[in-house]
XYZ file of N, CA, C and O in Angstrom:
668
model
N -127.234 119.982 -166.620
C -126.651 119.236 -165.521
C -125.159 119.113 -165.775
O -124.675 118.819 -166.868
N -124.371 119.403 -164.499
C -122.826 118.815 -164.790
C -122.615 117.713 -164.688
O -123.174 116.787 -164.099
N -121.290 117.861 -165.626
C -120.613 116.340 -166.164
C -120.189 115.626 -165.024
O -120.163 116.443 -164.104
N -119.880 114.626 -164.660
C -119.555 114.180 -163.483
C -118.706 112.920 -163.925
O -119.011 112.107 -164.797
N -117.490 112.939 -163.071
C -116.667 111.772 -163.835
C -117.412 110.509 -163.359
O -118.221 110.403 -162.437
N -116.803 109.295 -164.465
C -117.173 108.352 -164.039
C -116.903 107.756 -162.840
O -117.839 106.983 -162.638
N -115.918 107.685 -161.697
C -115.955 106.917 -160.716
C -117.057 107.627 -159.825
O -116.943 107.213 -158.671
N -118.056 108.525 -159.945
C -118.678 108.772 -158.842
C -120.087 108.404 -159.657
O -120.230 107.973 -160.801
N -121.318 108.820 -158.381
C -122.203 107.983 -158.499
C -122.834 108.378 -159.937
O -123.764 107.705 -160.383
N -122.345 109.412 -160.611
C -123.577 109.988 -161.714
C -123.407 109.281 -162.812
O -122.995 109.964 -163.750
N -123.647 107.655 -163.149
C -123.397 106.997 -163.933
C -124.175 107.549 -165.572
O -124.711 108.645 -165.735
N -124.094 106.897 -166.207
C -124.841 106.931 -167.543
C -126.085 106.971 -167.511
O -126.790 107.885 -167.939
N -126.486 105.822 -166.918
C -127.728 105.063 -166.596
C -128.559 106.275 -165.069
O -129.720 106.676 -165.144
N -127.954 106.493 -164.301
C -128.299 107.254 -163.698
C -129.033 108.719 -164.358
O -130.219 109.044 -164.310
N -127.593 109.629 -165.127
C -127.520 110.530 -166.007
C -128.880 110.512 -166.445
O -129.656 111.400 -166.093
N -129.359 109.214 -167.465
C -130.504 109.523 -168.576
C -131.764 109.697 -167.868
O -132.591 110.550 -168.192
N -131.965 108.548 -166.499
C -132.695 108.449 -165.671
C -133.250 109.727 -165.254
O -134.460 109.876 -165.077
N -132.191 110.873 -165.054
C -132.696 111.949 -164.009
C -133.077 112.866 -165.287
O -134.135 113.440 -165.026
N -132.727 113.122 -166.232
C -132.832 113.833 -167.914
C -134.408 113.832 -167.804
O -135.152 114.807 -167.700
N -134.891 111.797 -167.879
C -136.087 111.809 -168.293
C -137.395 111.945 -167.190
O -138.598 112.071 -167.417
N -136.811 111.883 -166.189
C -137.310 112.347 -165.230
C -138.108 113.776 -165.138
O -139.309 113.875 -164.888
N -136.937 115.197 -165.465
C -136.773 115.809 -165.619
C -137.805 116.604 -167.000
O -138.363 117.693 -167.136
N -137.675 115.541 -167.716
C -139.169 115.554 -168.754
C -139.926 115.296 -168.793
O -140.699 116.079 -169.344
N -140.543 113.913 -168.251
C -141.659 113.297 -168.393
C -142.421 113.409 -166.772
O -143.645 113.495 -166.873
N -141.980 113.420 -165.527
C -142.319 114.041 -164.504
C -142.670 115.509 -164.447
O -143.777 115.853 -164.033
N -141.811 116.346 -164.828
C -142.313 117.952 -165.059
C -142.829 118.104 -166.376
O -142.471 119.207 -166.787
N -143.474 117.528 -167.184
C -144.465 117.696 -168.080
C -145.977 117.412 -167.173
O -146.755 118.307 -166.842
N -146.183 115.632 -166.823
C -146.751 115.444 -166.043
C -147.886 116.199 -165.142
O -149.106 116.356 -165.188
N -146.659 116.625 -164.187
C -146.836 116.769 -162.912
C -147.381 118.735 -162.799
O -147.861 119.326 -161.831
N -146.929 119.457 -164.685
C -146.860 120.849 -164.561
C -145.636 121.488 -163.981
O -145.312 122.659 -164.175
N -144.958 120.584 -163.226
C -143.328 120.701 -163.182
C -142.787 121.538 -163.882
O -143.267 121.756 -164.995
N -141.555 122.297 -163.408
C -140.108 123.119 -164.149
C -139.867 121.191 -164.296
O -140.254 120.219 -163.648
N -138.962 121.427 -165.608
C -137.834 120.187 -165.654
C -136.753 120.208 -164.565
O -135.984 119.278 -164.323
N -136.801 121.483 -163.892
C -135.616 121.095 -162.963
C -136.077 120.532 -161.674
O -135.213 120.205 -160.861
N -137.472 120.359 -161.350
C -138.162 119.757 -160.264
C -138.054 118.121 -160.775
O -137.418 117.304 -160.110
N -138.411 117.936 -161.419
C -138.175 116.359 -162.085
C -137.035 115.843 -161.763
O -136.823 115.030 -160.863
N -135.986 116.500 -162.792
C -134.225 116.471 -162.373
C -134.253 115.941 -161.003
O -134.258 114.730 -160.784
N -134.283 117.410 -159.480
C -133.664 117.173 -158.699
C -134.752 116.316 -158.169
O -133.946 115.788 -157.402
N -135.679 115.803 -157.934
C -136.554 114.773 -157.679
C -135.715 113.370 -157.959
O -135.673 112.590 -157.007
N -135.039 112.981 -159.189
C -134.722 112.017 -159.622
C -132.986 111.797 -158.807
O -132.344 110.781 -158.539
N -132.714 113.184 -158.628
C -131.384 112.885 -157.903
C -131.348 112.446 -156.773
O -130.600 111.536 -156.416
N -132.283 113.131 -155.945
C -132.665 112.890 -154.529
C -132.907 111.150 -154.715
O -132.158 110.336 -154.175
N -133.906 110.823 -155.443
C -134.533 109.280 -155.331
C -133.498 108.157 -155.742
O -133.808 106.968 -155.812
N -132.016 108.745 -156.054
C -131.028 107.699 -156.597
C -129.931 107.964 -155.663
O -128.932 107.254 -155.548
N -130.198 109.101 -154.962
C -128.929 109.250 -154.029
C -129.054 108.370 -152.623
O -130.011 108.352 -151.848
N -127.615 107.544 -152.517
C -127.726 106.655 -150.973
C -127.943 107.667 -150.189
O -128.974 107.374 -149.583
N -127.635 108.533 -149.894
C -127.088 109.552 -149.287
C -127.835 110.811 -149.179
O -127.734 111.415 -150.247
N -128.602 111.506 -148.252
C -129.850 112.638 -148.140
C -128.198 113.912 -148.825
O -127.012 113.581 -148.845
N -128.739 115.150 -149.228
C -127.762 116.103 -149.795
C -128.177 117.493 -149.556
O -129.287 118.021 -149.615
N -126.888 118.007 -149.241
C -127.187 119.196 -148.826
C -127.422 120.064 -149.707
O -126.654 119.887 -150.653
N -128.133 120.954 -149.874
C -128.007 122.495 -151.003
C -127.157 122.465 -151.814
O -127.389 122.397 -153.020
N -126.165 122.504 -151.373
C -124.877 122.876 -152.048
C -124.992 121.585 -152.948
O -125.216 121.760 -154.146
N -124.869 120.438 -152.513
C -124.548 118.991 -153.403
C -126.066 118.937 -154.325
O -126.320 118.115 -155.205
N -126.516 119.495 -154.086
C -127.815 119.372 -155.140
C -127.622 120.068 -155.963
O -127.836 119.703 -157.119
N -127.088 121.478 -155.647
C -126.691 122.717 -156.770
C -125.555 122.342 -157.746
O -125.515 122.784 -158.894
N -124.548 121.424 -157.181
C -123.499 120.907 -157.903
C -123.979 119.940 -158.856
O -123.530 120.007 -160.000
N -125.045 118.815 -158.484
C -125.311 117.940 -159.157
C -126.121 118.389 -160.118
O -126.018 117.691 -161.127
N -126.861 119.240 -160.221
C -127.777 119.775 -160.868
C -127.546 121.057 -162.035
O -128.391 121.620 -162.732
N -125.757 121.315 -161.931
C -125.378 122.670 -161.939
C -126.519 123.937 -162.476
O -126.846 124.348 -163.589
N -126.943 124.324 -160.956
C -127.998 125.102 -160.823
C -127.594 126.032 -160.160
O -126.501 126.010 -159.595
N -128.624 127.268 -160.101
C -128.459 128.017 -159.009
C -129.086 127.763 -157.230
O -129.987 126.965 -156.969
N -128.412 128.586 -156.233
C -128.979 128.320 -155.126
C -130.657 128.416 -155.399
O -131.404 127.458 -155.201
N -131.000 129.408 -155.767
C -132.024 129.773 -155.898
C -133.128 128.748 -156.717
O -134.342 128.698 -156.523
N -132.451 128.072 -157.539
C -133.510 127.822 -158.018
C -133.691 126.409 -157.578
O -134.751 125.810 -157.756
N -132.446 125.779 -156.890
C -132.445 124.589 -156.396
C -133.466 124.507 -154.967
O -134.202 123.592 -154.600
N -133.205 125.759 -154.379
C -133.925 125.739 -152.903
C -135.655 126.215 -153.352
O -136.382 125.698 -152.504
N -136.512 127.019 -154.395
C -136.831 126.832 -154.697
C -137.712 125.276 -155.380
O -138.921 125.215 -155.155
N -137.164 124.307 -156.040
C -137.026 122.866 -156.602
C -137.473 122.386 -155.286
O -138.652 122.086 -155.101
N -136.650 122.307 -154.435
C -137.123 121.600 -153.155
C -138.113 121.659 -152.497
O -138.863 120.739 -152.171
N -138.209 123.379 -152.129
C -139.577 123.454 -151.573
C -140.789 122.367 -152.949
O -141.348 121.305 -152.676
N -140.842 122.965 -154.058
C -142.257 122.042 -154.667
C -141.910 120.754 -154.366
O -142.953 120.275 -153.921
N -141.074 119.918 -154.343
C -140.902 118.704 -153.986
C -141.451 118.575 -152.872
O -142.345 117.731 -152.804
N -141.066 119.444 -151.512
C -141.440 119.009 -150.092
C -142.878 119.627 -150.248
O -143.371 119.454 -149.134
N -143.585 120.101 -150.843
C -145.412 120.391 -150.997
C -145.913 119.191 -151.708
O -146.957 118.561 -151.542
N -144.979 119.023 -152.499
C -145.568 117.574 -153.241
C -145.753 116.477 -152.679
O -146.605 115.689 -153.089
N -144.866 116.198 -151.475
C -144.852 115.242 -150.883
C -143.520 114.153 -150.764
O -143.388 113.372 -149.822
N -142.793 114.241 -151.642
C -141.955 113.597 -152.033
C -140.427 113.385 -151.673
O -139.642 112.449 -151.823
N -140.335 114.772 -151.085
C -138.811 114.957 -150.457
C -139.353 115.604 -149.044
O -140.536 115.870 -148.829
N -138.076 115.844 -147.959
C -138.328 116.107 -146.946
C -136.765 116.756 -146.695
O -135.828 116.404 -147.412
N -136.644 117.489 -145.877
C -136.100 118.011 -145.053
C -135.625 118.389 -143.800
O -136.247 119.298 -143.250
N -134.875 118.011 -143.344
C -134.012 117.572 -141.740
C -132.739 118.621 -141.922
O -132.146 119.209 -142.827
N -132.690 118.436 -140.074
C -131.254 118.614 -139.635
C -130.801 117.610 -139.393
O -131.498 117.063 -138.539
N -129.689 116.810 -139.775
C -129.372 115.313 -139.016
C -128.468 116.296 -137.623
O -127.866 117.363 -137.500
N -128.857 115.156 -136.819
C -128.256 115.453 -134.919
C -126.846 115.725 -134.967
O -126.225 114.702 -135.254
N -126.457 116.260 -134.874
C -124.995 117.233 -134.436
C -124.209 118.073 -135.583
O -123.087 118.578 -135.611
N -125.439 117.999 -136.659
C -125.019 119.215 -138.192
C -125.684 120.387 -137.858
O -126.585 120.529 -137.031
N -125.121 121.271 -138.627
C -125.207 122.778 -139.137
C -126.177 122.967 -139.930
O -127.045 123.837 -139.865
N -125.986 121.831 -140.984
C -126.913 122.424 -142.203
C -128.048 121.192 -142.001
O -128.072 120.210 -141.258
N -129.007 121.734 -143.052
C -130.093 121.055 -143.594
C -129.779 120.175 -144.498
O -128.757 120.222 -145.183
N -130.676 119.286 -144.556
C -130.113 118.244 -145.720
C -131.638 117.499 -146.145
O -132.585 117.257 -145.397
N -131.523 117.275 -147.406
C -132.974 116.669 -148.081
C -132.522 115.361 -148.459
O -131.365 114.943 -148.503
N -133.872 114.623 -148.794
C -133.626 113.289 -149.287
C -135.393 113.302 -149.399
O -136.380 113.924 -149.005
N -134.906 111.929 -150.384
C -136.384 111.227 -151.053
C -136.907 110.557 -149.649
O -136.449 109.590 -149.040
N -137.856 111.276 -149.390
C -138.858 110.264 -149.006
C -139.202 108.744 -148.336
O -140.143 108.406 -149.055
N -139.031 107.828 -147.550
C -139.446 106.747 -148.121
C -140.606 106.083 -148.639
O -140.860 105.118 -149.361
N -141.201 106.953 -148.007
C -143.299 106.871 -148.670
C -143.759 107.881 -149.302
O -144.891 108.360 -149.243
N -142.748 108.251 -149.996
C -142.841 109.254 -151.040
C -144.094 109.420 -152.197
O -144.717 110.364 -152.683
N -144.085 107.803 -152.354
C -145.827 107.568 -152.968
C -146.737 108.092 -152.318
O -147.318 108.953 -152.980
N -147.146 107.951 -151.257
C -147.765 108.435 -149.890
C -148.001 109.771 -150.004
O -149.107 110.298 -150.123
N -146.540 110.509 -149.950
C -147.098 111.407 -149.808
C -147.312 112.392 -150.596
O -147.504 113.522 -150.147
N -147.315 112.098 -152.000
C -147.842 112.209 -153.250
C -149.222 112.150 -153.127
O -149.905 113.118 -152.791
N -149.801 110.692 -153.472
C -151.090 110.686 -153.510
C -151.628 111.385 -152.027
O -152.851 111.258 -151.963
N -151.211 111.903 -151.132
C -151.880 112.770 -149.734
C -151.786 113.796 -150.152
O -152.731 114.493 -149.781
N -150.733 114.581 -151.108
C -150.598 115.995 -151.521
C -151.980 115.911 -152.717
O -152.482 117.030 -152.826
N -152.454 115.193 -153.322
C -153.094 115.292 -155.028
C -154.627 115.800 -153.473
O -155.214 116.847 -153.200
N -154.661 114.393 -152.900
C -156.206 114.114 -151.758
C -156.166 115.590 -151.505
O -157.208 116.147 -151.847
N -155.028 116.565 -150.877
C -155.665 117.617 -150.194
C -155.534 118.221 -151.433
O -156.107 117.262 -151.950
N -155.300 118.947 -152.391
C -155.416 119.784 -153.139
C -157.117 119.661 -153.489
O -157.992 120.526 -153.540
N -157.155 117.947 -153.735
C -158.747 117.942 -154.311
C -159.591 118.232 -153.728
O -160.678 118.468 -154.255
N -159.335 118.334 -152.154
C -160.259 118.447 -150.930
C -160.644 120.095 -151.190
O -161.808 120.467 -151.337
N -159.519 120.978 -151.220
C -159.795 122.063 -151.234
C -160.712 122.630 -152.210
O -161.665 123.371 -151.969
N -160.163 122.030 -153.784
C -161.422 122.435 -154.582
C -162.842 121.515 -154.299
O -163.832 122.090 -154.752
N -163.104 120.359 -153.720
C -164.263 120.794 -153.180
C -164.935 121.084 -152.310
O -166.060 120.723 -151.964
N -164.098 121.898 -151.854
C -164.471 123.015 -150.709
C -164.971 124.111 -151.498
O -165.997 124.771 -151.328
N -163.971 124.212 -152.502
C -164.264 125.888 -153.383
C -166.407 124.948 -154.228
O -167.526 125.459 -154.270
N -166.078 124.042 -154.519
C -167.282 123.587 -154.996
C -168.883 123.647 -154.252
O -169.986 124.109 -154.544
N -168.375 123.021 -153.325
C -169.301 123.342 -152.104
C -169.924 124.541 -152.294
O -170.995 124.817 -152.834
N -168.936 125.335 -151.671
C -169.180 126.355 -151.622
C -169.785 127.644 -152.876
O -170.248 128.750 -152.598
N -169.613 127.130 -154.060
C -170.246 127.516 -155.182
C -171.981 127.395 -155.255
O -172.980 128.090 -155.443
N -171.558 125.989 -154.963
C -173.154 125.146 -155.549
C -173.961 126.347 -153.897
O -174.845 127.200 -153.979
N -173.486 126.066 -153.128
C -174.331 126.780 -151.747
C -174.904 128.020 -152.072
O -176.045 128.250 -151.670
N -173.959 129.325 -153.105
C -174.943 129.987 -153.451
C -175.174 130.106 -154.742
O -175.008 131.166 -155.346
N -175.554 129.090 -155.244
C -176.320 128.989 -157.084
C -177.493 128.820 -156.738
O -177.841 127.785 -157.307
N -178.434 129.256 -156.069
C -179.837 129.083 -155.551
C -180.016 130.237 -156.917
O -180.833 129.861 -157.758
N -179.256 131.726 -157.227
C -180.060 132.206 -157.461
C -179.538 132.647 -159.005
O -179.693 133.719 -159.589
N -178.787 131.278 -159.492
C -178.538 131.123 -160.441
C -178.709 131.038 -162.015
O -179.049 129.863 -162.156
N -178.678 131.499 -163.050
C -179.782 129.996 -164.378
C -179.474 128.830 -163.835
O -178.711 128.535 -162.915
N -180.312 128.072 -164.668
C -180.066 127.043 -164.188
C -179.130 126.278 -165.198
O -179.453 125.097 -165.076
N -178.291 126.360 -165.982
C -177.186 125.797 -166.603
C -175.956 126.387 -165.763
O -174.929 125.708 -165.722
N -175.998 127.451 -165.179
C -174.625 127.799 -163.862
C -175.045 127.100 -162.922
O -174.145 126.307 -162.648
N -176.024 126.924 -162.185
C -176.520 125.992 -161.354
C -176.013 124.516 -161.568
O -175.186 124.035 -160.794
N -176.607 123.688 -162.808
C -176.039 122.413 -163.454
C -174.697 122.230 -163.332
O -174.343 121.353 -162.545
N -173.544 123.077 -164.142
C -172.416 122.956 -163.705
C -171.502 123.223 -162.641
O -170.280 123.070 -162.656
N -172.368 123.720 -161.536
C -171.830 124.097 -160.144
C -171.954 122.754 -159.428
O -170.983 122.475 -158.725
N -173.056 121.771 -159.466
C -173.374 120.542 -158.878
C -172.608 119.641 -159.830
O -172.098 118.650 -159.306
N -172.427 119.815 -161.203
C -171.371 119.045 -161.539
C -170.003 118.859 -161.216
O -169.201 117.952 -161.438
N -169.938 120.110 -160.552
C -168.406 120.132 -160.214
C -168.152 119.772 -158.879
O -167.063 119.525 -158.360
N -169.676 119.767 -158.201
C -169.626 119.619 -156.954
C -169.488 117.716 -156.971
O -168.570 117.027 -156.524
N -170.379 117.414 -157.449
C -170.523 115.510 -158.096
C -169.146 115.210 -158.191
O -168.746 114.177 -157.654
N -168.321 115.980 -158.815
C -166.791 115.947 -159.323
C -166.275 114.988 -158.429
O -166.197 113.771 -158.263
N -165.763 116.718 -157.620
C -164.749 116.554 -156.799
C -165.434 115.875 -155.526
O -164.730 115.966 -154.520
N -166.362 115.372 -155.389
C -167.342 114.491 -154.117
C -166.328 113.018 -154.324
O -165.754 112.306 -153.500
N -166.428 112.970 -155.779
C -166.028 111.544 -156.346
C -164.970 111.267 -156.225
O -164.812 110.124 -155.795
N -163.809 112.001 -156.480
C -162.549 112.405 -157.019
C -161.880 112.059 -154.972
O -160.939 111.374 -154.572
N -162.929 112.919 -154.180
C -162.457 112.814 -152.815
C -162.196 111.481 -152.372
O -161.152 111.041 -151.892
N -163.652 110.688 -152.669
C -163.720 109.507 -152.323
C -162.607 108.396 -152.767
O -162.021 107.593 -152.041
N -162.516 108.552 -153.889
C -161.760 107.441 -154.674
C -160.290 107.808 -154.238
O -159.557 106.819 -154.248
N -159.632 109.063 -153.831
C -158.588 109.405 -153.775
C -158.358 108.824 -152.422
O -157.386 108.081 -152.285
N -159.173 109.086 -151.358
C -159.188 108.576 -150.081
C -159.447 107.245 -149.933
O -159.262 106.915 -148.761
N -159.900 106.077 -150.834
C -160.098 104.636 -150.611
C -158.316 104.594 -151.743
O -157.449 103.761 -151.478
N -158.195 105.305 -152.537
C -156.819 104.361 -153.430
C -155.686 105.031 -152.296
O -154.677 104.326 -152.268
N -155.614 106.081 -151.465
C -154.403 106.334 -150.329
C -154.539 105.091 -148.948
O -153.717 104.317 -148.458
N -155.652 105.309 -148.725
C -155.748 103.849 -147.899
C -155.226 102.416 -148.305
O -154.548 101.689 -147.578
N -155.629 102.144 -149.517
C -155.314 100.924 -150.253
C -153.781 100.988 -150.091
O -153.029 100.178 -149.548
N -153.516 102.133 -150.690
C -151.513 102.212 -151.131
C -151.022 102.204 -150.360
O -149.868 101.786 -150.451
N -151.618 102.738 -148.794
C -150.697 102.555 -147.513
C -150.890 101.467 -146.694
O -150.341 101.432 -145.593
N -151.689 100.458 -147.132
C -151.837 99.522 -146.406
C -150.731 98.473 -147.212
O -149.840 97.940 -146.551
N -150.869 98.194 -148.833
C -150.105 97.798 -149.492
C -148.776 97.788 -149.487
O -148.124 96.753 -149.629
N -148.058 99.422 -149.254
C -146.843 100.009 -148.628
C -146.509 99.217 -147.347
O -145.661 98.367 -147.620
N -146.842 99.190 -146.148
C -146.683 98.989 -145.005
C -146.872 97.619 -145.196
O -145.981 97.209 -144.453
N -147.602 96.213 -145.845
C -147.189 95.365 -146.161
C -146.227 94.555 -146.631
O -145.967 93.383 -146.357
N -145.540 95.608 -147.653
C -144.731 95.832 -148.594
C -143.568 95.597 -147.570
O -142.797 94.688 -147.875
N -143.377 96.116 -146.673
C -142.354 96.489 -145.394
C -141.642 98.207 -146.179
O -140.817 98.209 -147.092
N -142.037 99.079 -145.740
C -141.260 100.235 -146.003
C -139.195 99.637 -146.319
O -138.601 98.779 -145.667
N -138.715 100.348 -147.315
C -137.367 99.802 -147.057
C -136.578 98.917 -147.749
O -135.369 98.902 -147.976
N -137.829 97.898 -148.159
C -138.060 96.562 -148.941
C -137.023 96.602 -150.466
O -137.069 97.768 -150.858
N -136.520 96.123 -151.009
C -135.843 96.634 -152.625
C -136.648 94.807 -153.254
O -136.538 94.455 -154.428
């Protein structure tokens, strides 16, 4: 990351913030560290940023910054606009960025148990220990659906209580 003088926003405290971000989010999450990084920049910046100001803050390449973004915007977490009478695109965190986190984990899990489903459907003509662990996986992700879909309900009702916005 570039150095950034002190009168602008990339304080110290900021600095270590987006570092550990950068580690302990892209360890996590299976993350590049540079998805963490620009995750952490986006979530401290007043201000949504264009490509370019992400590539600067990040001293990255285009590529790998526009790249960074897209997994962020699959993740749920960042988003992407034109603001009304600009040229360019510009990203920023989220404000229900939790949201749409735990909605990105719900559909991924949905899909594998779809792939599960669809396993166990033809283990009819299975052993029966491929059989066993096909319904285990199916039990899994049955569970995994449920609980993911009652704790996103919970968090968005909590959120929206919360008042979106709220500090």
């Amino acid at each position: 990351m570039m150095a950034r003088p002190a009168d602008e926003a990339g304080s110290a405290v900021e600095d270590s913030l987006i570092e550990d971000f950068g580690v302990h989010i892209g360890r996590a999450m299976g993350w590049p560290p540079m998805a963490g990084r620009a995750g952490a920049v986006l979530m401290l910046s007043e201000a949504p940023m264009t490509l370019a100001e992400l590539q600067e803050a990040l001293g990255a390449s285009k590529g790998s910054v526009s790249e960074t973004t897209r997994l962020l915007m699959v993740n749920g977490t960042v988003e992407r606009y034109k603001p009304a009478g600009s040229r360019q695109f510009v990203f920023r965190w989220r404000d229900d960025a939790w949201i749409g986190c735990l909605r990105h984990q719900l559909d991924a899990t949905t899909q594998l148990l779809t792939l599960a489903e669809n396993g166990y459907a033809r283990a009819d003509r299975l052993p029966g220990t491929q059989r066993k662990r096909l319904r285990q996986m199916r039990a899994y992700y049955r569970f995994m659906v449920r609980e993911l879909e009652g704790l996103l309900a919970e968090y968005t009702r909590q959120w929206e209580a919360d008042g979106p916005g709220r500090s």
